[in-house]
mmCIF file of C-alpha atoms in Angstrom:
data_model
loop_
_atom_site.group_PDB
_atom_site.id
_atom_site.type_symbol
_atom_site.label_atom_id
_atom_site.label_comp_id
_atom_site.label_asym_id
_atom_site.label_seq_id
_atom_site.Cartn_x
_atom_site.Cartn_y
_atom_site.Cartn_z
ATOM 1 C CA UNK A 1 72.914 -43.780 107.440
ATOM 2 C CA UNK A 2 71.145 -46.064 105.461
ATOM 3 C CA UNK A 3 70.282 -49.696 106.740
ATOM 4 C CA UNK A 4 71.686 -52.408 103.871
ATOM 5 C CA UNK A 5 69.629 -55.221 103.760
ATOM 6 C CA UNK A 6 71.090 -59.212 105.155
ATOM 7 C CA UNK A 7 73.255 -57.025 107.407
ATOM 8 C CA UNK A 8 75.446 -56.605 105.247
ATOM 9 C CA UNK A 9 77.762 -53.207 105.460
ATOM 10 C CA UNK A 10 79.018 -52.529 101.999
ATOM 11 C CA UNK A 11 78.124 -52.651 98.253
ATOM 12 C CA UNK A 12 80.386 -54.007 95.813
ATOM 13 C CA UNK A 13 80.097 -53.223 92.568
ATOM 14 C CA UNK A 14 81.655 -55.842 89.887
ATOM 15 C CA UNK A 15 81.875 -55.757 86.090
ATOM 16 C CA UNK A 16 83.441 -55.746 82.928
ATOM 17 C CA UNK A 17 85.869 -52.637 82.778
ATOM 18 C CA UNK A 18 84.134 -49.757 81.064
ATOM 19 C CA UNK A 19 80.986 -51.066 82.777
ATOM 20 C CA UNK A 20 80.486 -47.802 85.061
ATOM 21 C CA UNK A 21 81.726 -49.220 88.303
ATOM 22 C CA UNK A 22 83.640 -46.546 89.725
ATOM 23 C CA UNK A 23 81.246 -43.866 88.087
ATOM 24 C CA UNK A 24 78.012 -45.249 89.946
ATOM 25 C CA UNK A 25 79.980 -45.898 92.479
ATOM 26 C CA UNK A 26 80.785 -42.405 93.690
ATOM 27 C CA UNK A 27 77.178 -41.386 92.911
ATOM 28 C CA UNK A 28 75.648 -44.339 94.808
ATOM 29 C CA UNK A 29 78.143 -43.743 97.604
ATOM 30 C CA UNK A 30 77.361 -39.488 97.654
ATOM 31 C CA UNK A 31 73.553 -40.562 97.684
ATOM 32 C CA UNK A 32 73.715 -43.358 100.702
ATOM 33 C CA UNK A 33 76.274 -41.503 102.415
ATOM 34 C CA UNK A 34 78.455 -44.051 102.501
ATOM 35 C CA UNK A 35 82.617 -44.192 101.426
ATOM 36 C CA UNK A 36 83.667 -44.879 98.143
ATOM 37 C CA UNK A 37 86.426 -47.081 97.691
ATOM 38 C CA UNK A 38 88.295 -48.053 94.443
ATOM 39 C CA UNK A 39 90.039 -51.409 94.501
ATOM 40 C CA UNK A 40 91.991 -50.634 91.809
ATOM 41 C CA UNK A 41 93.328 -47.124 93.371
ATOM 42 C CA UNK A 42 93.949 -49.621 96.383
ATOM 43 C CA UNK A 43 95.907 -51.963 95.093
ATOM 44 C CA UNK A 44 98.304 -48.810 93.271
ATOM 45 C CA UNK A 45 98.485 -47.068 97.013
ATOM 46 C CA UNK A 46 99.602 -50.829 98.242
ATOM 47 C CA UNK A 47 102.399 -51.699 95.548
ATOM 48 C CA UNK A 48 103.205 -48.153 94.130
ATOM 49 C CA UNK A 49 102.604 -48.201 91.038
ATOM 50 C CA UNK A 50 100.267 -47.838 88.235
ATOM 51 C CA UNK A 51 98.132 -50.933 87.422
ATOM 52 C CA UNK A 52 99.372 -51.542 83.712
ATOM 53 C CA UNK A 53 102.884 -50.995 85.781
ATOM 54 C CA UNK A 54 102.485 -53.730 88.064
ATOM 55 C CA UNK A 55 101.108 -56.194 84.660
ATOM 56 C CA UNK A 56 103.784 -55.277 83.278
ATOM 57 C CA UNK A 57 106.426 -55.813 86.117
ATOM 58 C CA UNK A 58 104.717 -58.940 86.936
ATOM 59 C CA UNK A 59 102.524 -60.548 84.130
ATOM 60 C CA UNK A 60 98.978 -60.913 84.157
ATOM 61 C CA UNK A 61 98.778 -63.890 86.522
ATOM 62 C CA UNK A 62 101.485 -62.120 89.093
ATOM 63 C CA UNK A 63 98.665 -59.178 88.935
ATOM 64 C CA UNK A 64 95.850 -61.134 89.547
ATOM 65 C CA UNK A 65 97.599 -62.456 92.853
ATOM 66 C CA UNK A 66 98.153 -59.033 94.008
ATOM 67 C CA UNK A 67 94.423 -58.011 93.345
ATOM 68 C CA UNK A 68 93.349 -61.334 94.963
ATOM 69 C CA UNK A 69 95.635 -60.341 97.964
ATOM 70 C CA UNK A 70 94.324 -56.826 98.182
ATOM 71 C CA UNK A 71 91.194 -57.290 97.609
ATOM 72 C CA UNK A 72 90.919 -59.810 100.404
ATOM 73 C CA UNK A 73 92.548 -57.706 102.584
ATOM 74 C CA UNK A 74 89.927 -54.776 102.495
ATOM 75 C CA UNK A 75 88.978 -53.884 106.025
ATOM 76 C CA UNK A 76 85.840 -51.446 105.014
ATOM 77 C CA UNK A 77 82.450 -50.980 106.220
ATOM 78 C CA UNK A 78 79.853 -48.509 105.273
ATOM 79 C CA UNK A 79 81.242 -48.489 101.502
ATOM 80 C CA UNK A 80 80.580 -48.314 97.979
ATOM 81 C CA UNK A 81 83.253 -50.845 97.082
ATOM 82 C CA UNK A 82 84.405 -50.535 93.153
ATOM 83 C CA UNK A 83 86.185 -53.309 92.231
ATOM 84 C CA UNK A 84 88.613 -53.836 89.310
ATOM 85 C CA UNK A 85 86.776 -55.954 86.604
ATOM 86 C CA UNK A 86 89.709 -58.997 86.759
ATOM 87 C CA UNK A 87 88.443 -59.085 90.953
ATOM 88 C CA UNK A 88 85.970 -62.142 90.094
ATOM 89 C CA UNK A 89 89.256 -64.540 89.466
ATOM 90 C CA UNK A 90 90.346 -63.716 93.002
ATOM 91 C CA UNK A 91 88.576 -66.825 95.207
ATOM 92 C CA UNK A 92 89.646 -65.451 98.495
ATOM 93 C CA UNK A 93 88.955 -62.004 97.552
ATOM 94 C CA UNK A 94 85.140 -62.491 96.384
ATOM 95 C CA UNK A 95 84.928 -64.714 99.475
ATOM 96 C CA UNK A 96 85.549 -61.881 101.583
ATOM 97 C CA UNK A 97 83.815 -59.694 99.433
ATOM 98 C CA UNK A 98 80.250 -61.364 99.780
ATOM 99 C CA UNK A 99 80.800 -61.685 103.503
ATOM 100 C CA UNK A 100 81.269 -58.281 104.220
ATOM 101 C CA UNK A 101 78.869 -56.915 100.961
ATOM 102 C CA UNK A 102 76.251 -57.364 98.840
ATOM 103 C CA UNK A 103 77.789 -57.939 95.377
ATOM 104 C CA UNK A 104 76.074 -55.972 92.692
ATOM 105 C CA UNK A 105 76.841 -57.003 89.098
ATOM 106 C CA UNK A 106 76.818 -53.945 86.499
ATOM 107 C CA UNK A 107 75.740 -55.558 83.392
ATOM 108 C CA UNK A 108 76.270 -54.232 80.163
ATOM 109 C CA UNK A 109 77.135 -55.970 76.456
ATOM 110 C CA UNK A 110 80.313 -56.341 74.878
ATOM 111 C CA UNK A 111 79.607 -53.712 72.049
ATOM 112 C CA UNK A 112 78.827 -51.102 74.538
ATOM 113 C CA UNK A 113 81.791 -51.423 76.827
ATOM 114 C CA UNK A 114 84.344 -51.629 73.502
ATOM 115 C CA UNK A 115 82.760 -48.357 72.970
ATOM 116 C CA UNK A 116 83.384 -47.031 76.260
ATOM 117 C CA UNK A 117 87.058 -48.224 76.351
ATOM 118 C CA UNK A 118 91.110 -47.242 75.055
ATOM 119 C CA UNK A 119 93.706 -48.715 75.221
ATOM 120 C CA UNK A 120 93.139 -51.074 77.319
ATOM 121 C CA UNK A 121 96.725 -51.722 78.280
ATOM 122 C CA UNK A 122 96.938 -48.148 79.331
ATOM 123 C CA UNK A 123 94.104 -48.809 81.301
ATOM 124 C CA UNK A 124 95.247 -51.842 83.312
ATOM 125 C CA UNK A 125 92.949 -54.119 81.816
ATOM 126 C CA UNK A 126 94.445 -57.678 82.757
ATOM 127 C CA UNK A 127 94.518 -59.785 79.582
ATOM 128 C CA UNK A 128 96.268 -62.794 78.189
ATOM 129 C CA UNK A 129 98.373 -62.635 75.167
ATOM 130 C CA UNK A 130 96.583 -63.206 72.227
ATOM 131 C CA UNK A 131 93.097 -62.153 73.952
ATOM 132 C CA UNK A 132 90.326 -60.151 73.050
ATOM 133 C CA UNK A 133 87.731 -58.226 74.573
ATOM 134 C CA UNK A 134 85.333 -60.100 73.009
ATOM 135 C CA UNK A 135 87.187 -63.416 74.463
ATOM 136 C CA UNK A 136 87.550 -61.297 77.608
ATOM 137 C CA UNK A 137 83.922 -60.806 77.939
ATOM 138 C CA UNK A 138 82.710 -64.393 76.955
ATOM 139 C CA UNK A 139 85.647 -66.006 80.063
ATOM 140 C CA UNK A 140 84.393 -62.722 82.967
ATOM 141 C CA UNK A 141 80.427 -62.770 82.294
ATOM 142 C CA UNK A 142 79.803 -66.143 84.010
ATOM 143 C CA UNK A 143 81.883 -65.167 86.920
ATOM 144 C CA UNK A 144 80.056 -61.940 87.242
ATOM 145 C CA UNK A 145 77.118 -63.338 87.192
ATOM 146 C CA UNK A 146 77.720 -66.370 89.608
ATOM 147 C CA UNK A 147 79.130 -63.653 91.645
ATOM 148 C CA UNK A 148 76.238 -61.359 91.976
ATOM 149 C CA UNK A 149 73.312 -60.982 94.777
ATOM 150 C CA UNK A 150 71.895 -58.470 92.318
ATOM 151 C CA UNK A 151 72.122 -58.230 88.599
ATOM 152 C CA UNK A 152 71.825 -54.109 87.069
ATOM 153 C CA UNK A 153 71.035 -54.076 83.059
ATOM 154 C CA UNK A 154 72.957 -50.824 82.433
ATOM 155 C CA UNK A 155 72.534 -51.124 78.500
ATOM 156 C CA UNK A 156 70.850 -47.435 77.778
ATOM 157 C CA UNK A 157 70.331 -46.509 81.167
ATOM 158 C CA UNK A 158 71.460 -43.299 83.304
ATOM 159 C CA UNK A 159 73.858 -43.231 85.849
ATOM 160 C CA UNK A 160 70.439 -42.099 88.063
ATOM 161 C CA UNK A 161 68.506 -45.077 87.349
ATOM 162 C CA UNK A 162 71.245 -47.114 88.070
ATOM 163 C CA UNK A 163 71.802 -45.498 91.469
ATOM 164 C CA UNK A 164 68.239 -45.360 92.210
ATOM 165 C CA UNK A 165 67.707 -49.509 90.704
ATOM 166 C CA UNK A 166 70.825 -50.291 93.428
ATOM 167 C CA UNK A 167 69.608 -48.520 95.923
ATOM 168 C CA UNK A 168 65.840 -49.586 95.945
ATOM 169 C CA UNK A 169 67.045 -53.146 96.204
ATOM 170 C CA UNK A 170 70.074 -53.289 98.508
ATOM 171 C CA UNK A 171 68.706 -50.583 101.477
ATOM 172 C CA UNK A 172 65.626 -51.387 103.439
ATOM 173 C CA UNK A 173 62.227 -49.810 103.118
ATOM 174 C CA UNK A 174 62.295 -47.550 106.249
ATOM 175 C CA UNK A 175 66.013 -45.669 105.684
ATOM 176 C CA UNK A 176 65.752 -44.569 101.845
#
């Protein structure tokens, strides 16, 4: 089991949705052998339902407050924690989440994560009406980043790298 550095006993991964989270994730998770945990699959077990059901049952802001709740709520060590990208508006949530986890920001540019993505309401993206992903991006990528204990450029990279890049700087020397 690997030793996470400032005693920390999770990774949490953060990011714009379509940024890789949940993909890394299980591979980072599989390669520490720690747990992977999806917020977002959380948060459907919890209230059950599908995430675009519950934004659509109870707005974007009545979302949010569930994600903040669950979120906050997550009892986990030893984990590869994937977050849902709307987790950084949760206060009590990312409180909980640095305590417990060293917050890893997955970095990549609007163009490439518009690429990546659908429908983003089928997806459970949590927007406002009348917003964009570009608008999206712009309000989330200071939060992210004032978030973060690490920041991972993911523009053009492999899922490898990134593992290995998260991994090299959240373990300590002696247990990789």
């Amino acid at each position: 089991m690997p030793v996470l550095k400032n005693q920390k006993r999770n990774i949490v991964l953060i990011g714009m949705p379509g940024a890789g989270k949940s993909t890394v994730g299980v591979v980072l998770a599989k390669n520490l052998g720690l747990r992977f945990v999806d917020s977002d699959i959380c948060i459907q077990e919890i209230e059950k339902k599908l995430l675009h059901e519950i934004i659509k049952e109870k707005g974007t802001q009545g979302f949010l407050e569930v994600e903040n709740r669950v979120n906050a709520s997550l009892n986990m060590t030893d984990s590869v924690i994937a977050t849902g990208g709307s987790a950084v508006y949760g206060k009590e949530a990312m409180q909980h989440l640095r305590e417990t986890g060293i917050v890893v920001y997955l970095k990549l540019s609007c163009d490439a994560i518009k690429e990546r993505l659908g429908d983003l309401t089928k997806r459970g993206v949590a927007l406002k009406t009348g917003q964009t992903l570009e608008d999206l991006y712009e309000e989330r990528s200071p939060l992210y980043e004032k978030y973060a204990d690490l920041v991972i450029d993911c523009e053009n990279q492999e899922i490898r790298k990134i593992v290995a890049q998260i991994a090299s700087n959240v373990t300590t020397e002696d247990e990789r």
